[in-house]
CSV table of C-alpha atoms in Angstrom, one decimal:
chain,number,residue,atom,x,y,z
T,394,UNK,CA,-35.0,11.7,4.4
T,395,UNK,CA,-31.2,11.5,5.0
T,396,UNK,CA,-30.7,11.0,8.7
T,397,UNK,CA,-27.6,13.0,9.0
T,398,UNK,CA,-29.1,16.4,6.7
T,399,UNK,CA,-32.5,16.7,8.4
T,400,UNK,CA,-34.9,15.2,11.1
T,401,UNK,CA,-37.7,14.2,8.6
T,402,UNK,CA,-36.5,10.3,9.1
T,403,UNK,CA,-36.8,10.5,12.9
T,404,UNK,CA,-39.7,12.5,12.8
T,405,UNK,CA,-41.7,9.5,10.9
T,406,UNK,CA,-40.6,6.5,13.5
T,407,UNK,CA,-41.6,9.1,16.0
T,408,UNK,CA,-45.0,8.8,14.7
T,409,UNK,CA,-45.0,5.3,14.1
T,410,UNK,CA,-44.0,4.8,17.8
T,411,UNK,CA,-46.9,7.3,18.5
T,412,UNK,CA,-49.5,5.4,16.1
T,413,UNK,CA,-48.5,2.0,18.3
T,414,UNK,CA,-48.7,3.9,21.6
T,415,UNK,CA,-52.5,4.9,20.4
T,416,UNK,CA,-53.6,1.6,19.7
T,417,UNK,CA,-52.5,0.1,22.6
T,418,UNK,CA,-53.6,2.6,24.7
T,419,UNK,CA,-57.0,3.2,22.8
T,420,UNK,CA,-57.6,-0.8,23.4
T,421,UNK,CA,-56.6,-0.4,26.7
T,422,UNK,CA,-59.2,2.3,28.0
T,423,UNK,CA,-61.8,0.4,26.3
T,424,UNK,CA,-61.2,-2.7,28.0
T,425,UNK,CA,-60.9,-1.2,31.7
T,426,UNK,CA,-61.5,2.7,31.3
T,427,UNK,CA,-64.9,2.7,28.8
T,428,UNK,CA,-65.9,5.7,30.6
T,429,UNK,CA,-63.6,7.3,28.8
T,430,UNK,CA,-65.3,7.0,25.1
T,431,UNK,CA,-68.0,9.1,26.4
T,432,UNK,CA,-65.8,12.2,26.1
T,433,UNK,CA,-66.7,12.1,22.0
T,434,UNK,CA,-63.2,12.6,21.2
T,435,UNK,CA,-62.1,10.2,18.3
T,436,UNK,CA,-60.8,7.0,19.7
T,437,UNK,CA,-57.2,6.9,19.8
T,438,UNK,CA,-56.8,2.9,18.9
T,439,UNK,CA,-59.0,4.1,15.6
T,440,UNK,CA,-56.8,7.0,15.1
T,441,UNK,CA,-53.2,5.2,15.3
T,442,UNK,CA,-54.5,2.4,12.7
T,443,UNK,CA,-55.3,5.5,10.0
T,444,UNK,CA,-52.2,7.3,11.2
T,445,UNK,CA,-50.3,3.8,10.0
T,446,UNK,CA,-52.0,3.8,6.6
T,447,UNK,CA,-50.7,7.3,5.7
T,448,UNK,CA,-47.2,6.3,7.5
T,449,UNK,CA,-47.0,2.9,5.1
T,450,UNK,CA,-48.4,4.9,2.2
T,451,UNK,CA,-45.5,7.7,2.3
T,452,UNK,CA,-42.5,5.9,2.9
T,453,UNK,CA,-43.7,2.5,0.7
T,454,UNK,CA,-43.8,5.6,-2.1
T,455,UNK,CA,-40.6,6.8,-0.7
T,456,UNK,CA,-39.2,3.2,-0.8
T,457,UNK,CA,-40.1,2.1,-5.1
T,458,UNK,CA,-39.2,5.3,-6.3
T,459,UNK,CA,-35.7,5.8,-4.2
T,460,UNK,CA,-34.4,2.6,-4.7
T,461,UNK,CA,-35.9,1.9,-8.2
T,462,UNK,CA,-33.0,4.1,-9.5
T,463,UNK,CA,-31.0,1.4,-9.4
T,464,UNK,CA,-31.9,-1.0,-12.1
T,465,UNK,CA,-31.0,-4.5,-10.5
T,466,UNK,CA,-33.8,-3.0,-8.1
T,467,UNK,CA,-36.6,-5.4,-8.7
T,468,UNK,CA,-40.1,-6.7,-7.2
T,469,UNK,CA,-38.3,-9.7,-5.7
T,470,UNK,CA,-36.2,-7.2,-4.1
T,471,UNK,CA,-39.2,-5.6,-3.1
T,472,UNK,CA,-41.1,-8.8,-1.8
T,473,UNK,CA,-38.4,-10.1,-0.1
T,474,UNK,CA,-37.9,-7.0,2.2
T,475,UNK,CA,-41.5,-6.4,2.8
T,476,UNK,CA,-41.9,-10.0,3.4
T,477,UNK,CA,-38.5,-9.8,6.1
T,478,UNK,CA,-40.4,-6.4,8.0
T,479,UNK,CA,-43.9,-8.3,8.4
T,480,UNK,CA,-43.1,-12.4,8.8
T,481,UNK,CA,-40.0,-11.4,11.0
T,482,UNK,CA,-42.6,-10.2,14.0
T,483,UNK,CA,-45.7,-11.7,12.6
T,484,UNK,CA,-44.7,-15.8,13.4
T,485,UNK,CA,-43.4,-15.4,16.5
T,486,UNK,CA,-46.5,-13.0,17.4
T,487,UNK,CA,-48.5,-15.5,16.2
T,488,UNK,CA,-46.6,-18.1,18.1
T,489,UNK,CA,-47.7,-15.9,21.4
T,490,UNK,CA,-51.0,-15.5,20.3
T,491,UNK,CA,-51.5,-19.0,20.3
T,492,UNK,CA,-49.4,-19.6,23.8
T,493,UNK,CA,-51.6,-17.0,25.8
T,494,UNK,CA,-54.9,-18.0,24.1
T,495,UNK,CA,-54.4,-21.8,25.4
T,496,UNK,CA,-53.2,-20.5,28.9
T,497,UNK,CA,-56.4,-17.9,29.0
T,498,UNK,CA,-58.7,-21.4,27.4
T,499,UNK,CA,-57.1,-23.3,30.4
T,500,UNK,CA,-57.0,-20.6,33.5
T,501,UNK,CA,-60.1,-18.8,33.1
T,502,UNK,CA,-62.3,-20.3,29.9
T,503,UNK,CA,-63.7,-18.5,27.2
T,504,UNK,CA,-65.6,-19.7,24.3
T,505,UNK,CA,-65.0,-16.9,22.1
T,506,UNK,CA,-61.2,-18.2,22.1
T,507,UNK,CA,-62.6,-21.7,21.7
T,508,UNK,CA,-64.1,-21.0,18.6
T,509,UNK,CA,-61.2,-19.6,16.5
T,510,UNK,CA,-58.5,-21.8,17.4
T,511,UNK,CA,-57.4,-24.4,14.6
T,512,UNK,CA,-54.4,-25.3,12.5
T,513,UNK,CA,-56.4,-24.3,9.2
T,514,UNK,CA,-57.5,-20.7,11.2
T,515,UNK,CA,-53.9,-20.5,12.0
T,516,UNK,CA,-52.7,-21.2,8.5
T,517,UNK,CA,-54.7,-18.5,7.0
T,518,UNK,CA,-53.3,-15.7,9.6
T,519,UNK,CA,-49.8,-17.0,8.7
T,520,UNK,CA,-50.8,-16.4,5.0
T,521,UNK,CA,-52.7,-13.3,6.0
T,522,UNK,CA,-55.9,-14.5,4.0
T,523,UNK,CA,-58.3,-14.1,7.0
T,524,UNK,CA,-61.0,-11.9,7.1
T,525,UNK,CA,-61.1,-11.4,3.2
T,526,UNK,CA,-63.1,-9.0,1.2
T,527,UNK,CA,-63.2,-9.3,-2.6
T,528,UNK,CA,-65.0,-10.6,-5.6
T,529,UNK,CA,-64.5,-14.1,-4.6
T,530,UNK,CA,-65.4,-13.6,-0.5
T,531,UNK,CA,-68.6,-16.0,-1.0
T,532,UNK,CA,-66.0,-19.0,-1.2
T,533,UNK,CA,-65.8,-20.6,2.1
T,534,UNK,CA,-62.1,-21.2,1.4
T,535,UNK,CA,-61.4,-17.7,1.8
T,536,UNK,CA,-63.8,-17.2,5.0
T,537,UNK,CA,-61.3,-17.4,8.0
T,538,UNK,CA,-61.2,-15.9,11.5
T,539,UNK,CA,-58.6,-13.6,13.0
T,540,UNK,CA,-56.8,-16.5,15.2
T,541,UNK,CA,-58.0,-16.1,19.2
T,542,UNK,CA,-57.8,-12.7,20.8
T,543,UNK,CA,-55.5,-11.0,18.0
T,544,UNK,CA,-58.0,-8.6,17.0
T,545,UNK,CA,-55.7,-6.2,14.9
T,546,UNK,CA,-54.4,-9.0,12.6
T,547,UNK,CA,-57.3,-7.5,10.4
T,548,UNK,CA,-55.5,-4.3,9.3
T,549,UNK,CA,-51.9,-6.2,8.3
T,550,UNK,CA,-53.9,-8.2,6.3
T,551,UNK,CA,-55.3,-5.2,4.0
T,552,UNK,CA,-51.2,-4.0,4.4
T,553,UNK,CA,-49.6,-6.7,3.2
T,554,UNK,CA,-52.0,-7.2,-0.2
T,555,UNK,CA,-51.3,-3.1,-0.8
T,556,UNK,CA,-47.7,-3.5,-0.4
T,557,UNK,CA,-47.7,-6.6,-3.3
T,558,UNK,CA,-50.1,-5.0,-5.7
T,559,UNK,CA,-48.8,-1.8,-5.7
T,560,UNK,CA,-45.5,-2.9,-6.0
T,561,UNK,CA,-46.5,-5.2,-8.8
T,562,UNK,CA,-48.2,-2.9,-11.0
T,563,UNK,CA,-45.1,-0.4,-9.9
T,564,UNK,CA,-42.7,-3.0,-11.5
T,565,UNK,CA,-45.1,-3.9,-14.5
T,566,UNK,CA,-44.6,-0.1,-15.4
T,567,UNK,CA,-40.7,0.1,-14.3
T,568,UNK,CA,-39.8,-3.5,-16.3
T,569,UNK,CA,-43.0,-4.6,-18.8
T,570,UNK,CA,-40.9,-7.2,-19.7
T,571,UNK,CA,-41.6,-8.7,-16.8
T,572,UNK,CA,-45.4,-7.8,-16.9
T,573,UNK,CA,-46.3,-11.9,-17.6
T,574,UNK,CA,-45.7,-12.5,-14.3
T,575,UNK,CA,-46.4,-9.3,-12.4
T,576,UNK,CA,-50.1,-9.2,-13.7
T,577,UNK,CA,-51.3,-12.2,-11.9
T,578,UNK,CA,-49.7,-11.0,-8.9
T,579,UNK,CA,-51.7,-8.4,-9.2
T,580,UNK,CA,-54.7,-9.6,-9.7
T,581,UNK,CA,-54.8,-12.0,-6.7
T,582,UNK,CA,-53.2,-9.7,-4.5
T,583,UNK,CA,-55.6,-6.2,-5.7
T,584,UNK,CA,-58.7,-8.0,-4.7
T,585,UNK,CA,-58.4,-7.0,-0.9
T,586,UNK,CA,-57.2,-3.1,-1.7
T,587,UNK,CA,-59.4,-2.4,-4.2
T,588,UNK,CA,-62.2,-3.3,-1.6
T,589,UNK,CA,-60.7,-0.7,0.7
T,590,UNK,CA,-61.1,2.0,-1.8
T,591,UNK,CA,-64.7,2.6,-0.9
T,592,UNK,CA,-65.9,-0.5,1.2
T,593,UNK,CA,-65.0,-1.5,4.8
T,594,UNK,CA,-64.4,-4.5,7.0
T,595,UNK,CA,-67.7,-4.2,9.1
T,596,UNK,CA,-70.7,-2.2,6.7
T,597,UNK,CA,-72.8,-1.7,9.6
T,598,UNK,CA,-70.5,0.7,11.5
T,599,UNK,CA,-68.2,1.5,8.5
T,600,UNK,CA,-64.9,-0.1,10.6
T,601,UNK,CA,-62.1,0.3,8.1
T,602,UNK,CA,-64.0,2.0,5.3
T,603,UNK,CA,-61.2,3.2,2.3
T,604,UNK,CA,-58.4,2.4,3.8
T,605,UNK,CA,-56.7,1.7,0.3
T,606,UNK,CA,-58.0,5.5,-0.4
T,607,UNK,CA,-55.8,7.0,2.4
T,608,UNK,CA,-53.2,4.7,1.6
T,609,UNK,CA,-52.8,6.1,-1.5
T,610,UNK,CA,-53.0,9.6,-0.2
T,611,UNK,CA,-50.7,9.1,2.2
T,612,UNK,CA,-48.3,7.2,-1.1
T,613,UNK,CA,-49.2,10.7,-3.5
T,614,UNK,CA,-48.0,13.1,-0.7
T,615,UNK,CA,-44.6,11.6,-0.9
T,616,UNK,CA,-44.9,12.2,-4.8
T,617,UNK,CA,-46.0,15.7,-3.9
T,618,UNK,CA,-43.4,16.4,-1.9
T,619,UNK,CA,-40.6,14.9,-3.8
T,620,UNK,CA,-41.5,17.2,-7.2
T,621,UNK,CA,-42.1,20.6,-5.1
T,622,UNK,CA,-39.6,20.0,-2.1
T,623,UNK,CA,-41.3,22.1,0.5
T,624,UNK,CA,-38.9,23.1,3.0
T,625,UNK,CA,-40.6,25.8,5.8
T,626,UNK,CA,-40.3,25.3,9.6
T,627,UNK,CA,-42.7,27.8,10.1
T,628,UNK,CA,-45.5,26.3,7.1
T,629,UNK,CA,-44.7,22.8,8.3
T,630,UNK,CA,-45.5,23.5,11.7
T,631,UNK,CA,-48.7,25.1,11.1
T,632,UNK,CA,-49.8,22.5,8.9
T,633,UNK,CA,-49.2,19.6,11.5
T,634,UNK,CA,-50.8,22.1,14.2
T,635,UNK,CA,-53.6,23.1,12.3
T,636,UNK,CA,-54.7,19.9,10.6
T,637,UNK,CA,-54.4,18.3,14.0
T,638,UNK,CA,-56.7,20.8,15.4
T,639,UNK,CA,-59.0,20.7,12.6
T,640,UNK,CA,-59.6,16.7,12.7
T,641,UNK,CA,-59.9,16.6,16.2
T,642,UNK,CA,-63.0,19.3,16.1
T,643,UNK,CA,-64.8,17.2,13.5
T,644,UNK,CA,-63.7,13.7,14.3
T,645,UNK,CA,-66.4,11.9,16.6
T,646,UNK,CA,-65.6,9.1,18.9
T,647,UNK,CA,-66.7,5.6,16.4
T,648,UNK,CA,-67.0,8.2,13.4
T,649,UNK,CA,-62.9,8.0,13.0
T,650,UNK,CA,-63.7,6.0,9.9
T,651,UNK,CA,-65.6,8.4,7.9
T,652,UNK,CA,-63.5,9.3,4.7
T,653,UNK,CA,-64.2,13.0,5.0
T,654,UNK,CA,-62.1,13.1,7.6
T,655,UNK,CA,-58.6,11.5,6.1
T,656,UNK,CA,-57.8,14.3,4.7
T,657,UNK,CA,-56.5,16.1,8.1
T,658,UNK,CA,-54.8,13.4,9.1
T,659,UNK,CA,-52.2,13.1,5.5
T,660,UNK,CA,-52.0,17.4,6.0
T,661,UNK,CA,-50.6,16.0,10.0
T,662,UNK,CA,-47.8,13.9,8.2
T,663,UNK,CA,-47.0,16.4,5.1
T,664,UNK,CA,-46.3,19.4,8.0
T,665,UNK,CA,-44.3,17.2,9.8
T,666,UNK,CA,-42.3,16.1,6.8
T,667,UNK,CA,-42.3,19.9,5.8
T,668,UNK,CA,-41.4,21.1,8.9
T,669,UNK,CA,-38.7,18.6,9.6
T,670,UNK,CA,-37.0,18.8,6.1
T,671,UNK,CA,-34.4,22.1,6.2
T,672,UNK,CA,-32.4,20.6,8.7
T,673,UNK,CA,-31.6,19.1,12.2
T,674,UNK,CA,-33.1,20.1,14.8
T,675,UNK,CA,-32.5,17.7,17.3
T,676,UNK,CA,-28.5,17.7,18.0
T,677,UNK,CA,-28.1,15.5,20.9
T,678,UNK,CA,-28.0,11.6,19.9
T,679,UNK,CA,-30.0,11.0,23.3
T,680,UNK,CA,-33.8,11.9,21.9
T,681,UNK,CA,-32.9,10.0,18.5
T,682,UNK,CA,-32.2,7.1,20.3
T,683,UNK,CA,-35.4,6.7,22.9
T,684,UNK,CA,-37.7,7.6,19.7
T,685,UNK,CA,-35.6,4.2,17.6
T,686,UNK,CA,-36.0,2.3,20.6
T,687,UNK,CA,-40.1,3.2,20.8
T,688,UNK,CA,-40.4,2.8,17.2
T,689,UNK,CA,-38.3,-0.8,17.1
T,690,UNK,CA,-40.5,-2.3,18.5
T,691,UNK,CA,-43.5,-1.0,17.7
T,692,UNK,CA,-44.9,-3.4,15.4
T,693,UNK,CA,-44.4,-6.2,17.8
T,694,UNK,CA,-46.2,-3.9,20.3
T,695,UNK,CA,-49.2,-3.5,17.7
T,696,UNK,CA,-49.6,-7.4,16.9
T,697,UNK,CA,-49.5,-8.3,20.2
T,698,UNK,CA,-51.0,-5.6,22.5
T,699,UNK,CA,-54.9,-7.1,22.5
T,700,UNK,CA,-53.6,-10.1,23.5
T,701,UNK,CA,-52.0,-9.6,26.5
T,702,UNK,CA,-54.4,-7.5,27.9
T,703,UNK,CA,-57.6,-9.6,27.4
T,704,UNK,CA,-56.7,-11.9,29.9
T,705,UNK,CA,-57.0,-8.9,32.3
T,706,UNK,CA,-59.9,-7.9,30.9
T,707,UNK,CA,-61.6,-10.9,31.7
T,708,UNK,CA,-60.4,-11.0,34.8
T,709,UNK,CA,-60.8,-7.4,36.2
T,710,UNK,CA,-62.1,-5.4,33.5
T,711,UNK,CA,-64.0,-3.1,36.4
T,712,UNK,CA,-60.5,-2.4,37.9
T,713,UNK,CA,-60.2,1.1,36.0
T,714,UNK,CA,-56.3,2.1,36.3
T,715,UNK,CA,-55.4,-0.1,38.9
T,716,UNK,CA,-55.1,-2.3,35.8
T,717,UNK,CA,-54.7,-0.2,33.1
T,718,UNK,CA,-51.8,1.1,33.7
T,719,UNK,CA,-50.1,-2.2,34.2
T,720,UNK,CA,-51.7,-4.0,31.4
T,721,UNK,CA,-50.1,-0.9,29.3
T,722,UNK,CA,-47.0,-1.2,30.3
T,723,UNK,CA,-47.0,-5.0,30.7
T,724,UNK,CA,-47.7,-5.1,26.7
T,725,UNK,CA,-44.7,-2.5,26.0
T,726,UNK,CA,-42.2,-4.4,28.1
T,727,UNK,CA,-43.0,-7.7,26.3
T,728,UNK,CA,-43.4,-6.4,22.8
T,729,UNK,CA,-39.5,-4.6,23.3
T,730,UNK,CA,-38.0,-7.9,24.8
T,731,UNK,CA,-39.6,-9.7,21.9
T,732,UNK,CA,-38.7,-7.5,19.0
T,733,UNK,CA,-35.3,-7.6,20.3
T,734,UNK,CA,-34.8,-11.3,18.5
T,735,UNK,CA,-37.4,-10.3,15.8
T,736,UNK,CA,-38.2,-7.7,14.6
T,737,UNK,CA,-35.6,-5.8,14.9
T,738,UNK,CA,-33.2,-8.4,13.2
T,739,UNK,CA,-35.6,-7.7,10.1
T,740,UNK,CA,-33.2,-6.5,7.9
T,741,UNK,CA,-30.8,-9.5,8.7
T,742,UNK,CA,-33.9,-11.7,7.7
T,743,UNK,CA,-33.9,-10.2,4.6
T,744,UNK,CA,-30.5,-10.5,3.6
T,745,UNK,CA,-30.7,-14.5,4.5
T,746,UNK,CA,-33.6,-14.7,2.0
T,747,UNK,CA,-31.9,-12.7,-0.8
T,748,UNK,CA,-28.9,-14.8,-0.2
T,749,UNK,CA,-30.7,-17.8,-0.3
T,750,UNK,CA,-32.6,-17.0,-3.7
T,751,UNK,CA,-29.5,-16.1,-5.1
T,752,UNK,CA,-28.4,-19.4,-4.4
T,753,UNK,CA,-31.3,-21.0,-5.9
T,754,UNK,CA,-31.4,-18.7,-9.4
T,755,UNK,CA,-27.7,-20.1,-10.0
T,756,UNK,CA,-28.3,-23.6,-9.9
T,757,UNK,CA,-32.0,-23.4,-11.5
T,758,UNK,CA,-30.7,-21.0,-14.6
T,759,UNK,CA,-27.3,-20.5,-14.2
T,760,UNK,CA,-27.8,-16.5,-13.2
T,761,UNK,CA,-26.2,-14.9,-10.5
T,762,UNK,CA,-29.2,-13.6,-9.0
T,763,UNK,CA,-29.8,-10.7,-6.2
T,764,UNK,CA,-26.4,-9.0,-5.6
T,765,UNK,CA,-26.6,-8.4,-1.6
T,766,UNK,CA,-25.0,-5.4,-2.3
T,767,UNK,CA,-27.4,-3.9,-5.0
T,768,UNK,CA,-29.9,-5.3,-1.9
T,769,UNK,CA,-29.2,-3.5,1.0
């Protein structure tokens, strides 16, 4: 996925920027355009989470096997970037979360806000323990809310357990040596993915059912692709078209979460990858950079999103696109202006942690630690 050979690279944050763009959108018509959902078509805030899950699953794959060839590549490497790319836009979403909530409590009232509000509920979005589901979810330690009006907290929290299991049992079968203390990393953090194998958030309307399942696929077809190394225009293209096609004829609207269906949607992201892979296409810098300025901020843009927009909603939610359209773009203009001190600066975050842990492992053992060079 080198940048400068082929298009594969931009191609992906294309689709990320897309996946945000659903969601957003998708939340949008349903809080002031529900007429909408009666077309039948799949909804596209459903549609943009599953689209992430095969995104995360690909280049998460791409990530431990690419960088693992270097052996002073390890899981703290590992944690300590994933942990960079989701606490660099998660606390200061959550610090906005918590700043609109209390103006919506105080401006216009709602009890629903009220009632998830606390340091403790807080807490457990900051450790992204809230809305659990495991072996252990009858412990009313582990039964937390999503804080206030941030709705789509729920999927991050079934990411960010993925990301540390898989990449714990990756490193327990890279460096067994380490295995003592990769093992209970994995057992605490596979309680949540394993769930999403087969079981969902919600049971009644199946919201979120395997999403561990299409995470992996989305993971394998990265393995796939790496040991055959399709490279076809022409095949990629009518992969992407076709799959497209297919899942949008079978897909119902609130049936999006119907495993049957998953499979289109990793054939979307393998023809794109296909058909992206022989070469550039794209030779002016100009389209590369509006799809890196979409996609930089569109993690921001997912976190936040519901947030800004339910104070509309309870204020005008029969004003169709008088306020939709505004409340859209309202959300993307915030989320870029935010990202712009957060999330993007990511990857400086992480390379303050490494050295810092470096830092620590010298005076604690004597060891040099995390090379920031080996890190980067």
């Amino acid at each position: 996925m080198d940048g400068s050979k082929n298009d594969t690279s931009l191609a992906l944050d294309a689709l990320r920027a897309i996946a945000a763009q659903m969601v957003c959108i998708g939340h949008g018509i349903s809080f002031f355009l529900p007429e909408l959902r009666q077309s039948g078509l799949p909804l596209p805030q459903n549609v943009g989470v599953l689209l992430f899950f095969v995104l995360s699953g690909f280049l998460i794959s791409y990530t431990l096997l690419e960088k693992s060839r270097n052996p002073s590549y390890t899981f703290l490497q590992f944690f300590i970037d994933r942990a960079a790319r989701i606490y660099s836009a998660l606390v200061p979403c959550l610090l906005l979360v918590v700043l609109v909530d209390t103006g919506t409590i105080w401006l216009i009232g709602d009890r629903v806000l009220e009632g998830s509000r606390s340091p403790t509920i807080f807490l457990a979005n900051l450790l992204m323990i809230e809305t659990y589901r495991g072996p252990l979810e009858h412990l009313s330690l582990l039964r937390w809310p999503i804080i206030g009006s941030a709705s789509p907290l729920w999927t991050l929290v079934i990411e960010w357990h993925i990301y540390l299991f898989v990449g714990a049992l990756f490193f327990i079968g890279a460096t067994p040596a380490r295995a003592t203390v990769l093992i209970p990393i994995a057992i605490i953090f596979g309680q949540i993915p394993l769930h999403y194998m087969f079981g969902a958030l919600q049971e009644d309307n199946g919201l979120g059912r395997s999403l561990f399942t299409l995470w992996l696929a989305g993971a394998y077809s990265y393995v796939v692709l790496r040991s055959v190394a399709l490279q076809s225009r022409t095949l990629g293209a009518l992969l992407a078209v076709g799959s497209i096609v297919a899942y949008v004829a079978t897909t119902r609207a609130y049936l999006e979460y119907k495993p049957i269906t998953y499979p289109f949607l990793v054939l979307f992201v393998l023809g794109v990858v296909v058909a992206t892979q022989p070469g550039r296409i794209v030779a002016s810098p100009w389209p590369a950079k509006i799809v890196r300025f979409f996609a930089g901020y569109s993690f921001t843009l997912y976190l936040i999103h519901h947030t800004l927009m339910y104070p509309a909603f309870l204020l005008w939610k029969d004003g169709g696109w008088l306020i939709f359209i505004p409340a859209v773009l309202v959300a993307n203009v915030v989320a870029a202006v935010v990202a712009t001190y957060t999330e993007s600066r990511h990857k400086q975050l992480a390379q303050w942690l490494q050295r810092r842990i470096s830092r620590i492992q010298f005076f604690v053992r004597g060891e040099p630690g995390i090379r920031i060079r080996d890190a980067q």
